[in-house]
mmCIF file with all atom_site columns, C-alpha atoms in Angstrom:
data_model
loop_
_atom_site.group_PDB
_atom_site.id
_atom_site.type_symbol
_atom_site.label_atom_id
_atom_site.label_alt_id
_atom_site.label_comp_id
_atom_site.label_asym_id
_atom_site.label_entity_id
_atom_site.label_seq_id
_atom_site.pdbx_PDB_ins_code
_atom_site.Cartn_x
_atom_site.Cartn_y
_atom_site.Cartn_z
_atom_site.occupancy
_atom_site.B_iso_or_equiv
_atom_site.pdbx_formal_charge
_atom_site.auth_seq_id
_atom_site.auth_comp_id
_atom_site.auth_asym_id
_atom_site.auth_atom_id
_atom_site.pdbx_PDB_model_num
ATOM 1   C CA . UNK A 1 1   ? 41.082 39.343 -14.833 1.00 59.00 ? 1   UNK A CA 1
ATOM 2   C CA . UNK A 1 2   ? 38.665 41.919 -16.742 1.00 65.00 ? 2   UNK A CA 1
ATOM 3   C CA . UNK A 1 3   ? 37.547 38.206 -18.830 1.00 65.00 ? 3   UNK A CA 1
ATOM 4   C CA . UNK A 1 4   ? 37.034 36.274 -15.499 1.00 66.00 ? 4   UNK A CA 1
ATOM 5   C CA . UNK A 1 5   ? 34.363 39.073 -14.286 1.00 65.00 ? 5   UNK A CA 1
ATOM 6   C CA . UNK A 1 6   ? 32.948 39.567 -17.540 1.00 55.00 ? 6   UNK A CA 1
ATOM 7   C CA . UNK A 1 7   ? 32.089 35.928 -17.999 1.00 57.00 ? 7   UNK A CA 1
ATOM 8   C CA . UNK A 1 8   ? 30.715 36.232 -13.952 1.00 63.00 ? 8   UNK A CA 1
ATOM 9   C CA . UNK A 1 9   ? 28.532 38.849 -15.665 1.00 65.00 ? 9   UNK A CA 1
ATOM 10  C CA . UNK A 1 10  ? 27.288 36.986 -18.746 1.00 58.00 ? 10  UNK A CA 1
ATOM 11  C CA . UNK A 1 11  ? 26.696 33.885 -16.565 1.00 59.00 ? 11  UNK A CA 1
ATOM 12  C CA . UNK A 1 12  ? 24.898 36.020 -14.054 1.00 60.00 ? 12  UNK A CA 1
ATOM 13  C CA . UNK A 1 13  ? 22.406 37.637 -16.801 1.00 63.00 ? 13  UNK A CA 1
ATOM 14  C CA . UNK A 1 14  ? 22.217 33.945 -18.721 1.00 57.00 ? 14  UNK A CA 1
ATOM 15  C CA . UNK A 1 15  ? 20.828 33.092 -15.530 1.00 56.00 ? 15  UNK A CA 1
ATOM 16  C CA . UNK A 1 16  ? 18.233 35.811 -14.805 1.00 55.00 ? 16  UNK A CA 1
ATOM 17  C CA . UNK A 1 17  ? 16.759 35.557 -18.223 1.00 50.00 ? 17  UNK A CA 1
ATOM 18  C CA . UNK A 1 18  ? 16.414 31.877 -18.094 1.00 53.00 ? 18  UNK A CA 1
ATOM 19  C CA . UNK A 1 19  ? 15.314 32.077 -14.848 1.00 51.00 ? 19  UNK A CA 1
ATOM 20  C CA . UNK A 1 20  ? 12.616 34.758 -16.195 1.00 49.00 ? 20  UNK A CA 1
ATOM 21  C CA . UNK A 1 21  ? 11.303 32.768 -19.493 1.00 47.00 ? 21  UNK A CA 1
ATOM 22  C CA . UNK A 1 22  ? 11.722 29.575 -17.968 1.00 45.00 ? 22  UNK A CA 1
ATOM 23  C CA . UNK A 1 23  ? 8.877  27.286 -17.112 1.00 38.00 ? 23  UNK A CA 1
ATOM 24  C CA . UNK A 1 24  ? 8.613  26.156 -13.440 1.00 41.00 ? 24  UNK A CA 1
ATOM 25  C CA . UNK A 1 25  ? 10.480 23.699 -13.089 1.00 44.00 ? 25  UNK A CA 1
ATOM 26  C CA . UNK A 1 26  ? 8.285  20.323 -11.487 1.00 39.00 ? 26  UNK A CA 1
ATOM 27  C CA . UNK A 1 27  ? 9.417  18.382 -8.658  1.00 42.00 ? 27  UNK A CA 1
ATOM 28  C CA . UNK A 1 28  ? 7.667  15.519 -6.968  1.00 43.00 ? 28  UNK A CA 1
ATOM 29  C CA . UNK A 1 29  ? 8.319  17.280 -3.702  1.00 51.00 ? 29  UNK A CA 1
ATOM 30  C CA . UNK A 1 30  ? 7.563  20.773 -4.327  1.00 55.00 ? 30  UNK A CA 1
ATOM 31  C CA . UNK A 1 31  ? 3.855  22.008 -3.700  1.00 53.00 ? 31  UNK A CA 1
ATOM 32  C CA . UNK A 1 32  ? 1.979  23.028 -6.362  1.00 54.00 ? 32  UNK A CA 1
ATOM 33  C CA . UNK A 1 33  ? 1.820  26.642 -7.447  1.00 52.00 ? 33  UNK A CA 1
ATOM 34  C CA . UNK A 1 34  ? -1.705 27.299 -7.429  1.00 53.00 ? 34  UNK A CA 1
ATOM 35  C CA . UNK A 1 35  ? -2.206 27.855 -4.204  1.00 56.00 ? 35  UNK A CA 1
ATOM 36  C CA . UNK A 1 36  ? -0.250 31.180 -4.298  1.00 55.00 ? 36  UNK A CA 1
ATOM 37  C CA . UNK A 1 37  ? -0.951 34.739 -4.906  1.00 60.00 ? 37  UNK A CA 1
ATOM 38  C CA . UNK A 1 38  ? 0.775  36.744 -7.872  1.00 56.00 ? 38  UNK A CA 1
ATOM 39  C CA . UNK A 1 39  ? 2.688  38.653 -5.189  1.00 58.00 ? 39  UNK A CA 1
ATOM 40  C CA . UNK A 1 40  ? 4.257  35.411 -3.337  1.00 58.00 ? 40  UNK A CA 1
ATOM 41  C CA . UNK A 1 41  ? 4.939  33.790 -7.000  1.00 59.00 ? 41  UNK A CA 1
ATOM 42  C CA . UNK A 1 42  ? 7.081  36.963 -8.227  1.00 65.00 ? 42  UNK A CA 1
ATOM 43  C CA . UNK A 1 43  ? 9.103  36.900 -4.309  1.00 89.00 ? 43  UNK A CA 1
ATOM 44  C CA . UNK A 1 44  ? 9.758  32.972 -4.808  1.00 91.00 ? 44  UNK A CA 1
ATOM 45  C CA . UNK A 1 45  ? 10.935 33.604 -8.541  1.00 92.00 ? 45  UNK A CA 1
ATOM 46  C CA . UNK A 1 46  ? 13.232 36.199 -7.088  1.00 94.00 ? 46  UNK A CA 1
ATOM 47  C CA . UNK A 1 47  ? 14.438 34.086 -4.421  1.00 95.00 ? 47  UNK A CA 1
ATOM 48  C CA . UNK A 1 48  ? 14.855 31.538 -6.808  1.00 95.00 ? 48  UNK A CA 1
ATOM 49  C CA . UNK A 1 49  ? 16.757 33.894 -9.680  1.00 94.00 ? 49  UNK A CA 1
ATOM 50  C CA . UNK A 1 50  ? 18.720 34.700 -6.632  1.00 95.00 ? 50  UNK A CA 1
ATOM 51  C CA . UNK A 1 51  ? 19.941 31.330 -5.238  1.00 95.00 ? 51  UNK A CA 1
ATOM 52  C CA . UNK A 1 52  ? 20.653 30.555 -8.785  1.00 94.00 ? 52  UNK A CA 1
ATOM 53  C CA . UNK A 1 53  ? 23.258 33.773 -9.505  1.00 94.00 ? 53  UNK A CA 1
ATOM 54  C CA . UNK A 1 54  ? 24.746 32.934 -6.216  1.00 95.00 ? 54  UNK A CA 1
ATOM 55  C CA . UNK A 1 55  ? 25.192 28.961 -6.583  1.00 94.00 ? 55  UNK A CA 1
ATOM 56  C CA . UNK A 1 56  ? 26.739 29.662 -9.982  1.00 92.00 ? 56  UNK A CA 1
ATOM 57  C CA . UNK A 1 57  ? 29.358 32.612 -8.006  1.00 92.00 ? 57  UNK A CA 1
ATOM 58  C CA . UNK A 1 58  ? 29.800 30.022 -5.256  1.00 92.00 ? 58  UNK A CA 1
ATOM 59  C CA . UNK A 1 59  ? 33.734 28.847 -5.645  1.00 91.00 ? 59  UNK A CA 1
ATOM 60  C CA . UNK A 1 60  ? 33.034 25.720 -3.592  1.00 88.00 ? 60  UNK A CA 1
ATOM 61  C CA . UNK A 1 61  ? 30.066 24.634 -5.218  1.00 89.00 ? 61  UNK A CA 1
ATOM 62  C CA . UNK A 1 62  ? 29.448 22.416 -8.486  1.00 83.00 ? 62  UNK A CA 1
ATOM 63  C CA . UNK A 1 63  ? 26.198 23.841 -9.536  1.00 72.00 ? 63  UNK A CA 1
ATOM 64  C CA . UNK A 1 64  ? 25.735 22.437 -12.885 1.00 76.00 ? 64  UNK A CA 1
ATOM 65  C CA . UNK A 1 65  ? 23.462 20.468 -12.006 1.00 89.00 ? 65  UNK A CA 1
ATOM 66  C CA . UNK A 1 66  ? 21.385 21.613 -9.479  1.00 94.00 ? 66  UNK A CA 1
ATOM 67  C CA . UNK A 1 67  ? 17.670 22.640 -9.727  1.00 95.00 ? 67  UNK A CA 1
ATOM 68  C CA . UNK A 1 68  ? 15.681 25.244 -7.628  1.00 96.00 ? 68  UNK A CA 1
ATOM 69  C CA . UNK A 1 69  ? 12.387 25.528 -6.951  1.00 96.00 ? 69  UNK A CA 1
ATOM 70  C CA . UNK A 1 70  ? 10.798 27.814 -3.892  1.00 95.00 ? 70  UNK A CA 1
ATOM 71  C CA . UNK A 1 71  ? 7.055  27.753 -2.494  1.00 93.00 ? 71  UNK A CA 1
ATOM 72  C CA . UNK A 1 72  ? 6.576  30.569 0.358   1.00 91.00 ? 72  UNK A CA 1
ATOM 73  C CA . UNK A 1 73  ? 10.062 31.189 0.735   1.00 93.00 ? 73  UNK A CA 1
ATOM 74  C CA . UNK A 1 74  ? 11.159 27.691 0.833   1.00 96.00 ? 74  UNK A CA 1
ATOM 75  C CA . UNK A 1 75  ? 13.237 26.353 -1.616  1.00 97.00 ? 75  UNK A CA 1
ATOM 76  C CA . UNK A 1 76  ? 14.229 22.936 -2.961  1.00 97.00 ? 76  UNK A CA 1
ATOM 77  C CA . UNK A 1 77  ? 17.124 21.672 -4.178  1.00 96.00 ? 77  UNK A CA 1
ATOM 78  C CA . UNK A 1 78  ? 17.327 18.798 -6.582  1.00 96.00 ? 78  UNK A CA 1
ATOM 79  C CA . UNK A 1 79  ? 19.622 17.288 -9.164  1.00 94.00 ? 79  UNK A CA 1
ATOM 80  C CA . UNK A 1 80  ? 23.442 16.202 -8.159  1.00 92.00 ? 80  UNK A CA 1
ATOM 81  C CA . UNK A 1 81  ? 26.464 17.392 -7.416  1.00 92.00 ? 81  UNK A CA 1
ATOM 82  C CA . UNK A 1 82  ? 29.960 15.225 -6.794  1.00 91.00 ? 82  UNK A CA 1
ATOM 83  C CA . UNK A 1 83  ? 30.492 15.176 -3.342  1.00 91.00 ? 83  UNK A CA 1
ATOM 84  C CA . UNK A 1 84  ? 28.672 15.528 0.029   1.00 93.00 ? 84  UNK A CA 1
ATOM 85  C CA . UNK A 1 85  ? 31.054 18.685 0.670   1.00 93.00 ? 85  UNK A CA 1
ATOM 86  C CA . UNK A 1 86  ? 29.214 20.522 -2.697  1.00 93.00 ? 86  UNK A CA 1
ATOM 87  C CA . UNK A 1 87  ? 25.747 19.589 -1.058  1.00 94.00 ? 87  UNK A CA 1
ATOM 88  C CA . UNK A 1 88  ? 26.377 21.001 2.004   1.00 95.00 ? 88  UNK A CA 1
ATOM 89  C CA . UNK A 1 89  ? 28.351 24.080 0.332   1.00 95.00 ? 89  UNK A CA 1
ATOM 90  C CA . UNK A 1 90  ? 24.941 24.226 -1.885  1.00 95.00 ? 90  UNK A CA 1
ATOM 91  C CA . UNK A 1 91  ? 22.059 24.314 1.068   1.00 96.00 ? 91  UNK A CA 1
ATOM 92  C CA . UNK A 1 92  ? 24.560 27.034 3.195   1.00 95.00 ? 92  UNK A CA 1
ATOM 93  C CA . UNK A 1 93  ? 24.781 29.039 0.062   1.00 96.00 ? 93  UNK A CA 1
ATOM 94  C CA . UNK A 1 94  ? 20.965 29.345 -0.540  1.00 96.00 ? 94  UNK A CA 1
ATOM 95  C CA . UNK A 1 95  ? 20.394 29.803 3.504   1.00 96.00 ? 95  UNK A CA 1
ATOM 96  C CA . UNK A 1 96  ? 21.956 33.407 3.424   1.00 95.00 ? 96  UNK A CA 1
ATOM 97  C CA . UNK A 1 97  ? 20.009 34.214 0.683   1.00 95.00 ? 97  UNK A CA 1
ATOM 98  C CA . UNK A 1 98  ? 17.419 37.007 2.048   1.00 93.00 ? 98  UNK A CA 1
ATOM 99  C CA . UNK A 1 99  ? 13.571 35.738 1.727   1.00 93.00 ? 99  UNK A CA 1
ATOM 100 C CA . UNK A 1 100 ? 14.655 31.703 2.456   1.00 95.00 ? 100 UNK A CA 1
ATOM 101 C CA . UNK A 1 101 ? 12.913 30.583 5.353   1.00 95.00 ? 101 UNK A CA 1
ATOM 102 C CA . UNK A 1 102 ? 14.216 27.054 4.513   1.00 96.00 ? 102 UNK A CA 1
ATOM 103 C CA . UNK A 1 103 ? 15.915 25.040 2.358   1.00 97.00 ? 103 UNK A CA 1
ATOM 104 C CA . UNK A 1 104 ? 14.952 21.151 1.169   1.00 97.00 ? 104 UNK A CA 1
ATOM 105 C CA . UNK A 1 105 ? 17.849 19.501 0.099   1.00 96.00 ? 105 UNK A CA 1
ATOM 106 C CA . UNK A 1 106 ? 17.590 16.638 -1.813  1.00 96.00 ? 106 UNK A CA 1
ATOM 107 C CA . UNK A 1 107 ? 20.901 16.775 -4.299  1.00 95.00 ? 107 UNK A CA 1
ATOM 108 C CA . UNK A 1 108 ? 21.946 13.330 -4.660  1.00 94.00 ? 108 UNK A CA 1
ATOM 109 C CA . UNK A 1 109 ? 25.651 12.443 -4.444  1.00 92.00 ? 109 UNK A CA 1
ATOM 110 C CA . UNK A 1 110 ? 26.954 11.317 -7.907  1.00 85.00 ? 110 UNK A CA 1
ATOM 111 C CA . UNK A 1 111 ? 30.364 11.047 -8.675  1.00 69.00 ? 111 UNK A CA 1
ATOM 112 C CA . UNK A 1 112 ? 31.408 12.409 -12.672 1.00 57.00 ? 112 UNK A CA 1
#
């Protein structure tokens, strides 16, 4: 039990410092960044650093191989999962997070 939560927690962190060094990730559908002030860029990489810890904790979600990027509080979602159930699990995940004001989902169904 104590190995299950301490490999939540080392997944969790793994996350948050990729998330931190990481370049932006580019998508064809996500706007570009200039447009936004410092302030807005450090809430979207939090909202992003957050929908990533909690698709990663999400039991009924694959997220592997998903990708996030947010603009203004909305965030995309792109890469694949295995079933339309994980893609749906995946956009009501990153709607409760706090600071979404919507999500762009466009995970692609691909079976393993």
């Amino acid at each position: 039990m104590k190995t299950i939560q301490l490999l939540k927690t080392a997944g969790s962190i793994a996350v948050v410092a990729f998330a931190l060094n990481a370049n932006a990730q580019t998508s064809a559908s996500a706007p570009p960044a200039a447009s936004e002030s410092v302030g807005q860029h450090i809430d979207d990489g939090t909202i992003t650093t957050k929908v990533k810890v909690d698709l990663l904790a999400a039991k009924n979600v694959k997220s592997t191989h998903i990708h996030v990027k947010t603009r203004k509080g909305v965030v995309w979602l792109t890469g694949s999962v295995p079933s339309a159930d994980d893609k749906s699990a995946a956009e009501d995940v990153v709607q409760s997070v706090k600071g979404v004001t919507s999500v762009k989902n466009h995970l692609k169904v691909a079976a393993d």
